[in-house]
Short mmCIF file of C-alpha atoms and ligand atoms in Angstrom, two decimals:
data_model
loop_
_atom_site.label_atom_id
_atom_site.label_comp_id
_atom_site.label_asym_id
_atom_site.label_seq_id
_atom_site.Cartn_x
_atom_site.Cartn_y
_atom_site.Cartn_z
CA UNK A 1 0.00 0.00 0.00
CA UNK A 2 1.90 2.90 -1.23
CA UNK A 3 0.82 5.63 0.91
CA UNK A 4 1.48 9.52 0.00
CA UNK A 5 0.56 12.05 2.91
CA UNK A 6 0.41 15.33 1.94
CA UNK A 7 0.82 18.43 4.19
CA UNK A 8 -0.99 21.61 4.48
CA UNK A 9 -0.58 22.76 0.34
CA UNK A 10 -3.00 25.80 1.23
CA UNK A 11 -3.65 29.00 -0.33
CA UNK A 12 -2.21 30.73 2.36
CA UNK A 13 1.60 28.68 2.12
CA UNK A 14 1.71 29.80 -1.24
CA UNK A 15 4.12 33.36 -2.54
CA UNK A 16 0.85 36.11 -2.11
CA UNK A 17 -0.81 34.59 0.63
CA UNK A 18 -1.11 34.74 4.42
CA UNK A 19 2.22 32.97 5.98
CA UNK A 20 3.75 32.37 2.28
CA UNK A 21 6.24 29.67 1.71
CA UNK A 22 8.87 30.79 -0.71
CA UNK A 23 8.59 28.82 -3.79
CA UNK A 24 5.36 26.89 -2.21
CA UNK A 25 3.28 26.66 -5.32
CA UNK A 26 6.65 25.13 -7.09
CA UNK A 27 5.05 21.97 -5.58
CA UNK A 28 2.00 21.46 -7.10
CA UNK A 29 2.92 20.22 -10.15
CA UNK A 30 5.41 18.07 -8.89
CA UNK A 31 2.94 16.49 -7.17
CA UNK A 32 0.41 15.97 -9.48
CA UNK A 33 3.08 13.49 -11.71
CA UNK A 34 3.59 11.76 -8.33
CA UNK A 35 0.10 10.90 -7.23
CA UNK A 36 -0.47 8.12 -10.13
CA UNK A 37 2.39 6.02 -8.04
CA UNK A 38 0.48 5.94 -5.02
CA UNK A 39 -2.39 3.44 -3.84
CA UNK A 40 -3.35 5.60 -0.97
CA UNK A 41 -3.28 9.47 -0.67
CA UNK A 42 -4.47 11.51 2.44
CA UNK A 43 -3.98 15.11 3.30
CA UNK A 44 -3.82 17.61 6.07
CA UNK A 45 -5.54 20.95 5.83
CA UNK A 46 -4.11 23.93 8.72
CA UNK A 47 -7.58 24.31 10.17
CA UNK A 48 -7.77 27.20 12.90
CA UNK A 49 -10.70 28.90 14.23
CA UNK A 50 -10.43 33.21 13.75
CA UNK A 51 -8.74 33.96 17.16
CA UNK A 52 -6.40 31.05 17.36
CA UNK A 53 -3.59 31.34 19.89
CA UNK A 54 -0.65 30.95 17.53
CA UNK A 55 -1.31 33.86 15.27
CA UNK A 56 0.40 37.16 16.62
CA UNK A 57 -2.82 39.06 16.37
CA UNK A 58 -4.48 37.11 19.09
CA UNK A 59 -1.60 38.60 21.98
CA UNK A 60 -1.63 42.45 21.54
CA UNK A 61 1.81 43.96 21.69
CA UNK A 62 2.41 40.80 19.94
CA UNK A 63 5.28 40.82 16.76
CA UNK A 64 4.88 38.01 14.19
CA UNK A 65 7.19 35.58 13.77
CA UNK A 66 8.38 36.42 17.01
CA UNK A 67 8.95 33.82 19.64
CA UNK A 68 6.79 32.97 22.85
CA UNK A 69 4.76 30.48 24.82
CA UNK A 70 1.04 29.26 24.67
CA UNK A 71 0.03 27.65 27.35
CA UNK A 72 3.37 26.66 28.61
CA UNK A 73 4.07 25.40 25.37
CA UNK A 74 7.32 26.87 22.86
CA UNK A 75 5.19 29.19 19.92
CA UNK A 76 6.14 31.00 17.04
CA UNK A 77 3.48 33.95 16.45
CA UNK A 78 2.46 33.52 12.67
CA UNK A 79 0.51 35.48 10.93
CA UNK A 80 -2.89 34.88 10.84
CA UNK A 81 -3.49 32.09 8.19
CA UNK A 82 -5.42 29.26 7.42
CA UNK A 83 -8.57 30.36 8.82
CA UNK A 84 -11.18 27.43 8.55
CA UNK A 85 -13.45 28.11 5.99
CA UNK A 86 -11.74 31.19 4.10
CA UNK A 87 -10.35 31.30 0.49
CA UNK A 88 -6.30 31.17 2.38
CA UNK A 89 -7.29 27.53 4.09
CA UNK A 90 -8.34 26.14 0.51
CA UNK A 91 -6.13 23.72 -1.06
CA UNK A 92 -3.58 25.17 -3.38
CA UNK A 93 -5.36 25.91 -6.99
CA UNK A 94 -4.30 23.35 -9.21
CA UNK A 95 -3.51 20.84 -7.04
CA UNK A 96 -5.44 17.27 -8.23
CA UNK A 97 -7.19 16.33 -4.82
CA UNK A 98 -9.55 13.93 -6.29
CA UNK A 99 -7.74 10.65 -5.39
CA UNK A 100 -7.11 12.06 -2.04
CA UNK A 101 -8.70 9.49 -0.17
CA UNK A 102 -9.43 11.26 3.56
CA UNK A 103 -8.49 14.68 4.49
CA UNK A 104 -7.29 15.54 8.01
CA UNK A 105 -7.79 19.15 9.55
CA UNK A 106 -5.35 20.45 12.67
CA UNK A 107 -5.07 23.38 14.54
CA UNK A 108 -8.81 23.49 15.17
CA UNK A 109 -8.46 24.20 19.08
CA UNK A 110 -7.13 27.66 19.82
CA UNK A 111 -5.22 26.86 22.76
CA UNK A 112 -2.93 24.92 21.06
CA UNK A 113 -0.88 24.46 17.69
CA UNK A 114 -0.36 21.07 15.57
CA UNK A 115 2.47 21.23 13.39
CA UNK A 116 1.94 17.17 12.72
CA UNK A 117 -0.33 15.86 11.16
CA UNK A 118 -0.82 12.77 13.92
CA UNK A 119 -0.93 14.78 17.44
CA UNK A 120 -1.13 18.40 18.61
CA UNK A 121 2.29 19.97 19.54
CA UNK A 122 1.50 18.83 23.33
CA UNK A 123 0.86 15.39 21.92
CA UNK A 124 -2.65 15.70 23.91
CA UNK A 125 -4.83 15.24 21.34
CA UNK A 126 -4.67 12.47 17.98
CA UNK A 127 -5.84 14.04 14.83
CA UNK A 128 -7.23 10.15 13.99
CA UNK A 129 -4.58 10.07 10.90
CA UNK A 130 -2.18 7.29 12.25
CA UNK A 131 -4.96 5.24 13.58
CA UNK A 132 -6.63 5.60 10.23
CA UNK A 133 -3.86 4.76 7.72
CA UNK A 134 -2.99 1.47 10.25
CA UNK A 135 -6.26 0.73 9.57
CA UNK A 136 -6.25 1.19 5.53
CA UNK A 137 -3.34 -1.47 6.04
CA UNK A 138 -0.42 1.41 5.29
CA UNK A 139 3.54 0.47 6.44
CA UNK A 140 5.39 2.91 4.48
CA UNK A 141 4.72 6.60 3.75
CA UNK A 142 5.85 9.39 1.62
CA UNK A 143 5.47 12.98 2.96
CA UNK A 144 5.41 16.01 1.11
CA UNK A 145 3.90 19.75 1.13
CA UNK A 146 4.28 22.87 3.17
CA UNK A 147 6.59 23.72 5.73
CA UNK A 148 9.65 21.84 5.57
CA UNK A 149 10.39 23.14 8.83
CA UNK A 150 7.19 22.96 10.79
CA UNK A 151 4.34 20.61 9.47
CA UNK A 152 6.40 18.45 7.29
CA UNK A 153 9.41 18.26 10.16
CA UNK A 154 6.46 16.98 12.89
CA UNK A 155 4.17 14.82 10.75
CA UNK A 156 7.64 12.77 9.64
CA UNK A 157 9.06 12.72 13.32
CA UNK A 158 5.33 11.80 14.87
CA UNK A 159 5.06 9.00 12.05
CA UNK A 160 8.50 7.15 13.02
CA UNK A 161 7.17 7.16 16.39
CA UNK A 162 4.40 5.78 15.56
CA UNK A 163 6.07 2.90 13.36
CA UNK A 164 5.87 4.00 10.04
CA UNK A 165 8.44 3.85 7.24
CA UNK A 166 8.43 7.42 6.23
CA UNK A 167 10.35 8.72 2.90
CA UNK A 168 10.33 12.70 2.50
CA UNK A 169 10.03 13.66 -0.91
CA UNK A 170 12.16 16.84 -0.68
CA UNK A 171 11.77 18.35 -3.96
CA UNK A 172 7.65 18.01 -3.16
CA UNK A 173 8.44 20.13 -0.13
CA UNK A 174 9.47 23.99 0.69
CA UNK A 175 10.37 25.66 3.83
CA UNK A 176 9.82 28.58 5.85
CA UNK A 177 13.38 29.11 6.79
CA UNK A 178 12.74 31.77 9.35
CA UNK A 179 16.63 31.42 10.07
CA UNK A 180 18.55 30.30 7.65
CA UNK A 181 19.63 27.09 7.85
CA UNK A 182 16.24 25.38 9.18
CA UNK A 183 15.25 23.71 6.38
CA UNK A 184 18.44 22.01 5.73
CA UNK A 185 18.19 21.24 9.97
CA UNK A 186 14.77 20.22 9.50
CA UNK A 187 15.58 17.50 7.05
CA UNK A 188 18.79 16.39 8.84
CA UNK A 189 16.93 15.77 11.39
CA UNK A 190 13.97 13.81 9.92
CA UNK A 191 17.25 11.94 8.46
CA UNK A 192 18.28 11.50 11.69
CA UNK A 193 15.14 10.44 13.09
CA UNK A 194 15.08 7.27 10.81
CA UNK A 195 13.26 8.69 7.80
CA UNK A 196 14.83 8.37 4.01
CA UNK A 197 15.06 11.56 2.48
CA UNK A 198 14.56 11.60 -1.18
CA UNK A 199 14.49 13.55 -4.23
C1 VGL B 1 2.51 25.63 9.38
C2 VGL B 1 3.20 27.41 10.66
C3 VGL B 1 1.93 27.54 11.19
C4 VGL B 1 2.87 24.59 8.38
C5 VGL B 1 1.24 25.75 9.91
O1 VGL B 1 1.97 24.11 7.66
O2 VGL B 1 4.08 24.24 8.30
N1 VGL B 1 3.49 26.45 9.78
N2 VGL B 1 0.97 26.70 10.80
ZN1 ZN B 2 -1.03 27.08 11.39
#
């Protein structure tokens, strides 16, 4: 069961929206010529409700992209983004989401962020995803999508802890690379971690 998971390829990742990845619509077409080698594709949608506590706009005083804590937890404070049911939470335009078998929102409860796609950054709450590709009989994943450095980074770590193979498929992926460096951190790390990255 060839299983492709992809991560948060929303309007508001791409160059012109809300927290834009640099070179985040680059990805789309690659891929759309991946997604006929795959048996099983889900997705993960960046889901928040208006006044979620990880944009900078819900802390007044508050700089974005600067660094703080919510709820005892380690936060960057993004821009607002990826506001459930706006045009900047749709899927990128373009992208070919009709073999996309399930799709898995995060970020939904404003105390708390979810860079993975599995758990909440506390590792509180399951988004349902692992349980649900066990259950579709998946081994082996392939990750790609939007950020690098934040979604991508904590859906590939949460998977290897949760016993998956997991291949990163880095040319399907851009970062943020708030500092410079992260991205190439971010997939050293995944490397690290166990996964394989790939081209
Ligand atoms: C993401 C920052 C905030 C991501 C989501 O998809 O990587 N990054 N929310
Ligand atoms: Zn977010």
């Amino acid at each position: 069961m060839k299983t492709l998971v992809l991560i948060d390829i929303q309007n508001d990742f791409l160059p012109g929206g809300a927290l834009a990845v640099p070179e985040g619509d680059l990805i789309v077409p690659v891929v759309n010529r991946l997604l006929p080698e795959f048996d099983l594709i889900v997705a993960t949608q960046d889901w928040h409700p208006a006044d979620h506590g990880s944009f900078a706009a819900s802390h007044p005083g508050q700089a974005v992209y600067s660094q703080g804590e919510l709820n005892g937890l380690p936060q960057t404070f993004w821009p607002v983004h990826c506001v459930r049911n706006t045009g900047g939470a749709l899927f990128a335009p373009g992208l070919e989401t009709r073999r996309i078998a399930r799709v898995f929102p995060k970020g939904m409860d404003a105390g708390i962020d979810s860079y993975s796609g599995l758990f909440d950054n506390g590792h509180r709450v399951s988004t349902g995803m692992g349980e649900w590709l066990k259950t579709a009989g998946a081994l082996e994943l392939w990750v790609a999508g939007l950020a690098t450095d934040y979604c991508v980074k904590f859906t590939v770590l949460d998977a290897l802890r949760e016993g998956f193979g997991v291949n990163v498929l880095s040319q399907a992926c851009r970062g943020v690379d708030l500092t410079a460096g992260d991205c190439a951190r971010a997939l050293e790390e995944m490397r690290a971690a166990g996964a394989k990255v790939i081209g």
